[in-house]
PDB file of C-alpha atoms in Angstrom:
ATOM      1  CA  UNK A 298       0.000   0.000   0.000  1.00 56.00           C
ATOM      2  CA  UNK A 299       1.154   3.532  -0.768  1.00 57.00           C
ATOM      3  CA  UNK A 300       2.208   5.830   2.024  1.00 87.00           C
ATOM      4  CA  UNK A 301       0.433   8.999   3.061  1.00 94.00           C
ATOM      5  CA  UNK A 302       1.624  12.266   4.566  1.00 95.00           C
ATOM      6  CA  UNK A 303      -0.502  14.295   6.965  1.00 97.00           C
ATOM      7  CA  UNK A 304       0.200  17.282   9.214  1.00 97.00           C
ATOM      8  CA  UNK A 305       0.709  16.050  12.785  1.00 96.00           C
ATOM      9  CA  UNK A 306      -1.823  18.435  14.293  1.00 97.00           C
ATOM     10  CA  UNK A 307      -4.479  21.022  13.486  1.00 97.00           C
ATOM     11  CA  UNK A 308      -6.838  23.264  15.398  1.00 97.00           C
ATOM     12  CA  UNK A 309     -10.356  24.210  14.391  1.00 96.00           C
ATOM     13  CA  UNK A 310     -12.955  26.459  15.972  1.00 97.00           C
ATOM     14  CA  UNK A 311     -16.221  24.846  16.954  1.00 97.00           C
ATOM     15  CA  UNK A 312     -18.870  25.321  14.266  1.00 96.00           C
ATOM     16  CA  UNK A 313     -16.302  25.985  11.551  1.00 96.00           C
ATOM     17  CA  UNK A 314     -15.345  23.628   8.765  1.00 97.00           C
ATOM     18  CA  UNK A 315     -12.320  21.453   9.456  1.00 98.00           C
ATOM     19  CA  UNK A 316     -10.243  20.736   6.347  1.00 98.00           C
ATOM     20  CA  UNK A 317      -7.729  17.941   6.843  1.00 98.00           C
ATOM     21  CA  UNK A 318      -5.198  17.452   4.033  1.00 98.00           C
ATOM     22  CA  UNK A 319      -3.461  14.277   2.972  1.00 97.00           C
ATOM     23  CA  UNK A 320      -0.742  13.678   0.396  1.00 96.00           C
ATOM     24  CA  UNK A 321      -0.543  10.327  -1.360  1.00 95.00           C
ATOM     25  CA  UNK A 322       1.656  11.083  -4.347  1.00 94.00           C
ATOM     26  CA  UNK A 323       2.547   7.424  -5.024  1.00 92.00           C
ATOM     27  CA  UNK A 324      -1.025   6.153  -5.048  1.00 91.00           C
ATOM     28  CA  UNK A 325      -1.774   3.447  -7.598  1.00 88.00           C
ATOM     29  CA  UNK A 326      -4.719   3.472  -9.967  1.00 88.00           C
ATOM     30  CA  UNK A 327      -6.588   0.790  -8.066  1.00 87.00           C
ATOM     31  CA  UNK A 328      -6.028   2.197  -4.579  1.00 89.00           C
ATOM     32  CA  UNK A 329      -8.792   3.905  -2.694  1.00 91.00           C
ATOM     33  CA  UNK A 330      -8.402   6.799  -0.275  1.00 94.00           C
ATOM     34  CA  UNK A 331      -9.801   6.035   3.167  1.00 94.00           C
ATOM     35  CA  UNK A 332     -10.302   8.155   6.242  1.00 96.00           C
ATOM     36  CA  UNK A 333     -10.660   6.836   9.772  1.00 96.00           C
ATOM     37  CA  UNK A 334     -10.628   8.629  13.064  1.00 97.00           C
ATOM     38  CA  UNK A 335      -9.771   7.568  16.577  1.00 96.00           C
ATOM     39  CA  UNK A 336     -11.336   9.360  19.462  1.00 95.00           C
ATOM     40  CA  UNK A 337      -9.307   9.054  22.636  1.00 89.00           C
ATOM     41  CA  UNK A 338      -9.598   5.666  24.314  1.00 80.00           C
ATOM     42  CA  UNK A 339     -11.709   4.177  21.530  1.00 90.00           C
ATOM     43  CA  UNK A 340     -11.089   1.968  18.490  1.00 93.00           C
ATOM     44  CA  UNK A 341     -10.794   3.649  15.087  1.00 94.00           C
ATOM     45  CA  UNK A 342     -14.011   4.598  13.314  1.00 94.00           C
ATOM     46  CA  UNK A 343     -14.557   4.545   9.556  1.00 92.00           C
ATOM     47  CA  UNK A 344     -15.475   7.933   8.097  1.00 95.00           C
ATOM     48  CA  UNK A 345     -15.463   7.820   4.306  1.00 94.00           C
ATOM     49  CA  UNK A 346     -13.616   6.508   1.281  1.00 92.00           C
ATOM     50  CA  UNK A 347     -13.326   7.240  -2.434  1.00 93.00           C
ATOM     51  CA  UNK A 348     -11.470   6.334  -5.587  1.00 92.00           C
ATOM     52  CA  UNK A 349     -11.434   9.473  -7.732  1.00 91.00           C
ATOM     53  CA  UNK A 350     -14.807  11.172  -7.419  1.00 87.00           C
ATOM     54  CA  UNK A 351     -15.643  13.414  -4.516  1.00 93.00           C
ATOM     55  CA  UNK A 352     -17.732  11.687  -1.883  1.00 95.00           C
ATOM     56  CA  UNK A 353     -20.091  12.895   0.818  1.00 96.00           C
ATOM     57  CA  UNK A 354     -21.865  11.133   3.628  1.00 94.00           C
ATOM     58  CA  UNK A 355     -23.499  12.119   6.885  1.00 94.00           C
ATOM     59  CA  UNK A 356     -20.146  12.511   8.590  1.00 94.00           C
ATOM     60  CA  UNK A 357     -17.913  14.261   6.098  1.00 97.00           C
ATOM     61  CA  UNK A 358     -16.947  15.093   2.534  1.00 97.00           C
ATOM     62  CA  UNK A 359     -13.908  13.776   0.712  1.00 98.00           C
ATOM     63  CA  UNK A 360     -12.324  15.850  -2.031  1.00 97.00           C
ATOM     64  CA  UNK A 361      -9.759  14.052  -4.198  1.00 97.00           C
ATOM     65  CA  UNK A 362      -7.626  16.021  -6.640  1.00 96.00           C
ATOM     66  CA  UNK A 363      -7.840  15.169 -10.306  1.00 95.00           C
ATOM     67  CA  UNK A 364      -4.361  13.623 -10.310  1.00 95.00           C
ATOM     68  CA  UNK A 365      -5.298  11.695  -7.126  1.00 95.00           C
ATOM     69  CA  UNK A 366      -2.060  12.666  -5.443  1.00 95.00           C
ATOM     70  CA  UNK A 367      -3.791  14.415  -2.576  1.00 96.00           C
ATOM     71  CA  UNK A 368      -7.131  14.650  -0.844  1.00 97.00           C
ATOM     72  CA  UNK A 369      -8.942  16.678   1.784  1.00 98.00           C
ATOM     73  CA  UNK A 370     -11.376  15.490   4.399  1.00 98.00           C
ATOM     74  CA  UNK A 371     -13.939  18.132   5.267  1.00 98.00           C
ATOM     75  CA  UNK A 372     -15.961  18.151   8.461  1.00 97.00           C
ATOM     76  CA  UNK A 373     -18.445  20.889   7.564  1.00 96.00           C
ATOM     77  CA  UNK A 374     -19.399  22.024  11.070  1.00 95.00           C
ATOM     78  CA  UNK A 375     -16.880  20.709  13.563  1.00 96.00           C
ATOM     79  CA  UNK A 376     -18.020  20.028  17.112  1.00 97.00           C
ATOM     80  CA  UNK A 377     -16.030  19.338  20.250  1.00 97.00           C
ATOM     81  CA  UNK A 378     -16.815  15.639  19.783  1.00 95.00           C
ATOM     82  CA  UNK A 379     -14.868  15.676  16.518  1.00 97.00           C
ATOM     83  CA  UNK A 380     -11.635  16.084  18.464  1.00 97.00           C
ATOM     84  CA  UNK A 381      -9.687  12.977  17.473  1.00 97.00           C
ATOM     85  CA  UNK A 382      -6.752  11.637  15.478  1.00 97.00           C
ATOM     86  CA  UNK A 383      -7.666  11.398  11.791  1.00 98.00           C
ATOM     87  CA  UNK A 384      -5.945   8.819   9.632  1.00 97.00           C
ATOM     88  CA  UNK A 385      -5.695   8.954   5.849  1.00 96.00           C
ATOM     89  CA  UNK A 386      -5.008   5.524   4.363  1.00 93.00           C
ATOM     90  CA  UNK A 387      -4.714   4.285   0.804  1.00 90.00           C
ATOM     91  CA  UNK A 388      -5.483   0.685   0.044  1.00 87.00           C
ATOM     92  CA  UNK A 389      -6.698  -1.729  -2.567  1.00 80.00           C
ATOM     93  CA  UNK A 390     -10.079  -3.328  -2.147  1.00 73.00           C
ATOM     94  CA  UNK A 391      -9.920  -7.073  -2.418  1.00 67.00           C
ATOM     95  CA  UNK A 392     -12.064 -10.102  -1.913  1.00 56.00           C
ATOM     96  CA  UNK A 393      -9.862 -10.887   1.041  1.00 58.00           C
ATOM     97  CA  UNK A 394     -11.095  -7.899   3.024  1.00 59.00           C
ATOM     98  CA  UNK A 395      -7.789  -6.097   3.052  1.00 69.00           C
ATOM     99  CA  UNK A 396      -5.634  -4.858   5.875  1.00 76.00           C
ATOM    100  CA  UNK A 397      -5.131  -1.248   6.882  1.00 84.00           C
ATOM    101  CA  UNK A 398      -1.702   0.329   7.197  1.00 86.00           C
ATOM    102  CA  UNK A 399      -1.946   3.306   9.540  1.00 89.00           C
ATOM    103  CA  UNK A 400       0.352   6.320   9.398  1.00 90.00           C
ATOM    104  CA  UNK A 401       0.725   8.821  12.219  1.00 91.00           C
ATOM    105  CA  UNK A 402      -2.431  10.751  11.388  1.00 95.00           C
ATOM    106  CA  UNK A 403      -3.494  14.314  12.185  1.00 97.00           C
ATOM    107  CA  UNK A 404      -4.535  15.185  15.703  1.00 97.00           C
ATOM    108  CA  UNK A 405      -7.485  17.558  15.303  1.00 98.00           C
ATOM    109  CA  UNK A 406      -8.405  19.723  18.258  1.00 98.00           C
ATOM    110  CA  UNK A 407     -11.768  21.447  18.031  1.00 97.00           C
ATOM    111  CA  UNK A 408     -11.846  24.413  20.363  1.00 96.00           C
ATOM    112  CA  UNK A 409     -14.850  26.332  21.725  1.00 95.00           C
TER     113      UNK A 409
ATOM    114  CA  UNK B 278     -22.213  -2.687  10.846  1.00 77.00           C
ATOM    115  CA  UNK B 279     -20.499  -5.216  13.074  1.00 85.00           C
ATOM    116  CA  UNK B 280     -20.453  -5.049  16.843  1.00 91.00           C
ATOM    117  CA  UNK B 281     -17.188  -6.198  18.350  1.00 95.00           C
ATOM    118  CA  UNK B 282     -16.424  -6.834  21.983  1.00 96.00           C
ATOM    119  CA  UNK B 283     -13.085  -7.542  23.595  1.00 97.00           C
ATOM    120  CA  UNK B 284     -12.142  -9.073  26.915  1.00 97.00           C
ATOM    121  CA  UNK B 285     -10.535  -8.000  29.113  1.00 97.00           C
ATOM    122  CA  UNK B 286     -10.954  -4.290  28.560  1.00 96.00           C
ATOM    123  CA  UNK B 287      -7.763  -3.684  30.531  1.00 97.00           C
ATOM    124  CA  UNK B 288      -5.274  -5.578  32.615  1.00 97.00           C
ATOM    125  CA  UNK B 289      -2.094  -5.102  34.586  1.00 97.00           C
ATOM    126  CA  UNK B 290       0.303  -8.023  34.327  1.00 97.00           C
ATOM    127  CA  UNK B 291       3.690  -9.026  35.654  1.00 97.00           C
ATOM    128  CA  UNK B 292       6.590  -9.501  33.290  1.00 97.00           C
ATOM    129  CA  UNK B 293       7.161 -13.065  32.181  1.00 97.00           C
ATOM    130  CA  UNK B 294       3.475 -13.951  32.283  1.00 97.00           C
ATOM    131  CA  UNK B 295       1.044 -14.350  29.375  1.00 97.00           C
ATOM    132  CA  UNK B 296      -2.342 -12.801  28.677  1.00 98.00           C
ATOM    133  CA  UNK B 297      -5.014 -14.032  26.294  1.00 98.00           C
ATOM    134  CA  UNK B 298      -7.280 -11.410  24.748  1.00 98.00           C
ATOM    135  CA  UNK B 299     -10.643 -12.419  23.354  1.00 98.00           C
ATOM    136  CA  UNK B 300     -12.473 -10.840  20.424  1.00 97.00           C
ATOM    137  CA  UNK B 301     -16.142 -11.601  19.767  1.00 97.00           C
ATOM    138  CA  UNK B 302     -18.068 -10.404  16.710  1.00 95.00           C
ATOM    139  CA  UNK B 303     -21.843 -10.384  16.351  1.00 94.00           C
ATOM    140  CA  UNK B 304     -21.723 -11.745  12.795  1.00 91.00           C
ATOM    141  CA  UNK B 305     -19.733 -14.342  10.899  1.00 90.00           C
ATOM    142  CA  UNK B 306     -16.596 -13.022   9.220  1.00 88.00           C
ATOM    143  CA  UNK B 307     -13.875 -14.815   7.324  1.00 86.00           C
ATOM    144  CA  UNK B 308     -11.044 -12.524   8.317  1.00 88.00           C
ATOM    145  CA  UNK B 309     -10.133 -10.865  11.575  1.00 92.00           C
ATOM    146  CA  UNK B 310      -7.216  -8.545  12.180  1.00 94.00           C
ATOM    147  CA  UNK B 311      -5.202  -7.880  15.303  1.00 96.00           C
ATOM    148  CA  UNK B 312      -3.487  -4.524  15.831  1.00 96.00           C
ATOM    149  CA  UNK B 313      -1.224  -3.086  18.489  1.00 97.00           C
ATOM    150  CA  UNK B 314      -1.098   0.558  19.478  1.00 96.00           C
ATOM    151  CA  UNK B 315       1.854   1.473  21.644  1.00 96.00           C
ATOM    152  CA  UNK B 316       1.587   4.563  23.857  1.00 93.00           C
ATOM    153  CA  UNK B 317       1.376   7.725  21.772  1.00 90.00           C
ATOM    154  CA  UNK B 318       1.743   5.792  18.533  1.00 92.00           C
ATOM    155  CA  UNK B 319      -0.407   4.792  15.591  1.00 93.00           C
ATOM    156  CA  UNK B 320      -1.829   1.331  15.032  1.00 94.00           C
ATOM    157  CA  UNK B 321       0.409  -1.467  13.782  1.00 94.00           C
ATOM    158  CA  UNK B 322      -0.994  -4.630  12.271  1.00 94.00           C
ATOM    159  CA  UNK B 323       0.140  -7.759  14.089  1.00 96.00           C
ATOM    160  CA  UNK B 324      -1.540 -10.484  12.078  1.00 95.00           C
ATOM    161  CA  UNK B 325      -4.489 -11.551   9.980  1.00 92.00           C
ATOM    162  CA  UNK B 326      -6.519 -14.461  11.323  1.00 92.00           C
ATOM    163  CA  UNK B 327      -8.515 -16.578   8.908  1.00 85.00           C
ATOM    164  CA  UNK B 328     -10.849 -19.240  10.186  1.00 83.00           C
ATOM    165  CA  UNK B 329      -9.517 -22.691   9.457  1.00 82.00           C
ATOM    166  CA  UNK B 330      -5.973 -21.693   8.631  1.00 84.00           C
ATOM    167  CA  UNK B 331      -2.824 -20.409  10.255  1.00 89.00           C
ATOM    168  CA  UNK B 332      -2.663 -16.710  11.003  1.00 93.00           C
ATOM    169  CA  UNK B 333      -0.503 -14.556   8.765  1.00 92.00           C
ATOM    170  CA  UNK B 334       1.948 -12.405  10.729  1.00 95.00           C
ATOM    171  CA  UNK B 335       3.390  -9.059   9.713  1.00 94.00           C
ATOM    172  CA  UNK B 336       7.078  -8.346   9.714  1.00 94.00           C
ATOM    173  CA  UNK B 337       8.378  -8.068  13.255  1.00 95.00           C
ATOM    174  CA  UNK B 338       5.701 -10.257  14.815  1.00 97.00           C
ATOM    175  CA  UNK B 339       6.057 -13.998  15.383  1.00 96.00           C
ATOM    176  CA  UNK B 340       3.699 -16.769  16.335  1.00 96.00           C
ATOM    177  CA  UNK B 341       5.659 -17.769  19.432  1.00 97.00           C
ATOM    178  CA  UNK B 342       5.182 -14.313  20.909  1.00 97.00           C
ATOM    179  CA  UNK B 343       1.641 -13.652  19.669  1.00 98.00           C
ATOM    180  CA  UNK B 344      -0.167 -16.962  19.124  1.00 97.00           C
ATOM    181  CA  UNK B 345      -3.618 -16.537  17.633  1.00 96.00           C
ATOM    182  CA  UNK B 346      -6.590 -18.852  17.627  1.00 94.00           C
ATOM    183  CA  UNK B 347      -9.592 -18.666  15.309  1.00 93.00           C
ATOM    184  CA  UNK B 348     -11.910 -21.503  16.300  1.00 91.00           C
ATOM    185  CA  UNK B 349     -14.976 -20.200  14.458  1.00 92.00           C
ATOM    186  CA  UNK B 350     -16.259 -17.348  12.318  1.00 92.00           C
ATOM    187  CA  UNK B 351     -17.234 -15.081  15.218  1.00 94.00           C
ATOM    188  CA  UNK B 352     -14.366 -15.452  17.671  1.00 95.00           C
ATOM    189  CA  UNK B 353     -10.608 -15.081  17.927  1.00 96.00           C
ATOM    190  CA  UNK B 354      -7.988 -14.866  20.640  1.00 97.00           C
ATOM    191  CA  UNK B 355      -4.587 -13.213  20.729  1.00 98.00           C
ATOM    192  CA  UNK B 356      -2.098 -14.247  23.387  1.00 98.00           C
ATOM    193  CA  UNK B 357       0.738 -11.978  24.400  1.00 98.00           C
ATOM    194  CA  UNK B 358       3.371 -14.391  25.688  1.00 98.00           C
ATOM    195  CA  UNK B 359       6.264 -13.937  28.089  1.00 97.00           C
ATOM    196  CA  UNK B 360       5.384 -10.296  28.508  1.00 97.00           C
ATOM    197  CA  UNK B 361       7.818  -7.454  29.078  1.00 97.00           C
ATOM    198  CA  UNK B 362       7.098  -3.768  29.763  1.00 97.00           C
ATOM    199  CA  UNK B 363       7.583  -3.098  26.038  1.00 96.00           C
ATOM    200  CA  UNK B 364       4.382  -5.049  25.404  1.00 97.00           C
ATOM    201  CA  UNK B 365       2.367  -2.399  27.225  1.00 97.00           C
ATOM    202  CA  UNK B 366      -0.055  -1.286  24.527  1.00 97.00           C
ATOM    203  CA  UNK B 367      -3.641  -1.236  23.419  1.00 97.00           C
ATOM    204  CA  UNK B 368      -4.516  -4.363  21.457  1.00 98.00           C
ATOM    205  CA  UNK B 369      -7.408  -4.091  19.017  1.00 97.00           C
ATOM    206  CA  UNK B 370      -9.209  -6.540  16.811  1.00 96.00           C
ATOM    207  CA  UNK B 371     -11.060  -5.573  13.662  1.00 94.00           C
ATOM    208  CA  UNK B 372     -13.174  -7.149  10.963  1.00 91.00           C
ATOM    209  CA  UNK B 373     -13.951  -6.090   7.408  1.00 87.00           C
ATOM    210  CA  UNK B 374     -17.421  -4.822   6.592  1.00 80.00           C
ATOM    211  CA  UNK B 375     -19.446  -3.298   3.804  1.00 71.00           C
ATOM    212  CA  UNK B 376     -21.992  -4.627   1.391  1.00 65.00           C
ATOM    213  CA  UNK B 377     -19.847  -5.807  -1.511  1.00 63.00           C
ATOM    214  CA  UNK B 378     -17.915  -8.480   0.327  1.00 60.00           C
ATOM    215  CA  UNK B 379     -14.647  -6.717  -0.410  1.00 62.00           C
ATOM    216  CA  UNK B 380     -14.238  -5.076   2.959  1.00 64.00           C
ATOM    217  CA  UNK B 381     -14.954  -1.471   2.010  1.00 74.00           C
ATOM    218  CA  UNK B 382     -14.875  -0.628   5.684  1.00 84.00           C
ATOM    219  CA  UNK B 383     -13.381  -2.090   8.817  1.00 88.00           C
ATOM    220  CA  UNK B 384     -14.938  -2.189  12.229  1.00 92.00           C
ATOM    221  CA  UNK B 385     -12.793  -2.083  15.323  1.00 94.00           C
ATOM    222  CA  UNK B 386     -13.282  -3.373  18.788  1.00 96.00           C
ATOM    223  CA  UNK B 387     -12.879  -1.092  21.807  1.00 95.00           C
ATOM    224  CA  UNK B 388      -9.403  -2.400  22.519  1.00 96.00           C
ATOM    225  CA  UNK B 389      -7.662  -4.087  25.444  1.00 97.00           C
ATOM    226  CA  UNK B 390      -5.343  -1.859  27.449  1.00 97.00           C
ATOM    227  CA  UNK B 391      -2.385  -3.830  28.745  1.00 97.00           C
ATOM    228  CA  UNK B 392       0.159  -2.594  31.235  1.00 97.00           C
ATOM    229  CA  UNK B 393       3.122  -4.840  31.991  1.00 97.00           C
ATOM    230  CA  UNK B 394       5.079  -4.130  35.132  1.00 96.00           C
TER     231      UNK B 394
END
């Protein structure tokens, strides 16, 4: 799986949009971009994933650049409960389920 | 989504002893994964456990240290053997999910917090 690069930490004001960047310049054509988050003392939680089109769900939006070398996770209205470590992961989907290779992630602090 | 429970949720152990961690899933899954998260670090995959076959270990992890059992499609155990303080970590199990059968998502258990003295 390709590696990703994320800023180690970010701050965001409550109610504002949180934009978390991720670089994955060596991504392969069949690798998806995944985002997970880990709230303190809990197991990681799936947020969203995409291949090349932008994606949106009830939690977040994922914007992938046209060359697929970077992406941005957007939390449109961050709350204090969104404070967590956010992991950007690239991986291939397979019939075997696939394993996740975690980088260091971005520690997002949402402040009142 | 899958609901995953782990036992124990935390433990304090003496060096040289072993601890077996249990992972129970509320649905049948072919694959289960075991991860370790050392203090202040990201998650590292230990091994992949398939039902009916030997677990596949990642580089740096060996079966003698982390034996895994997978007796059925809803249960797995990870044993941390001959523990040292360096084994103090959170141990998490996970299973693939999603509707296509290709594991679009993964669900994680709450983790087992281990402190070795």
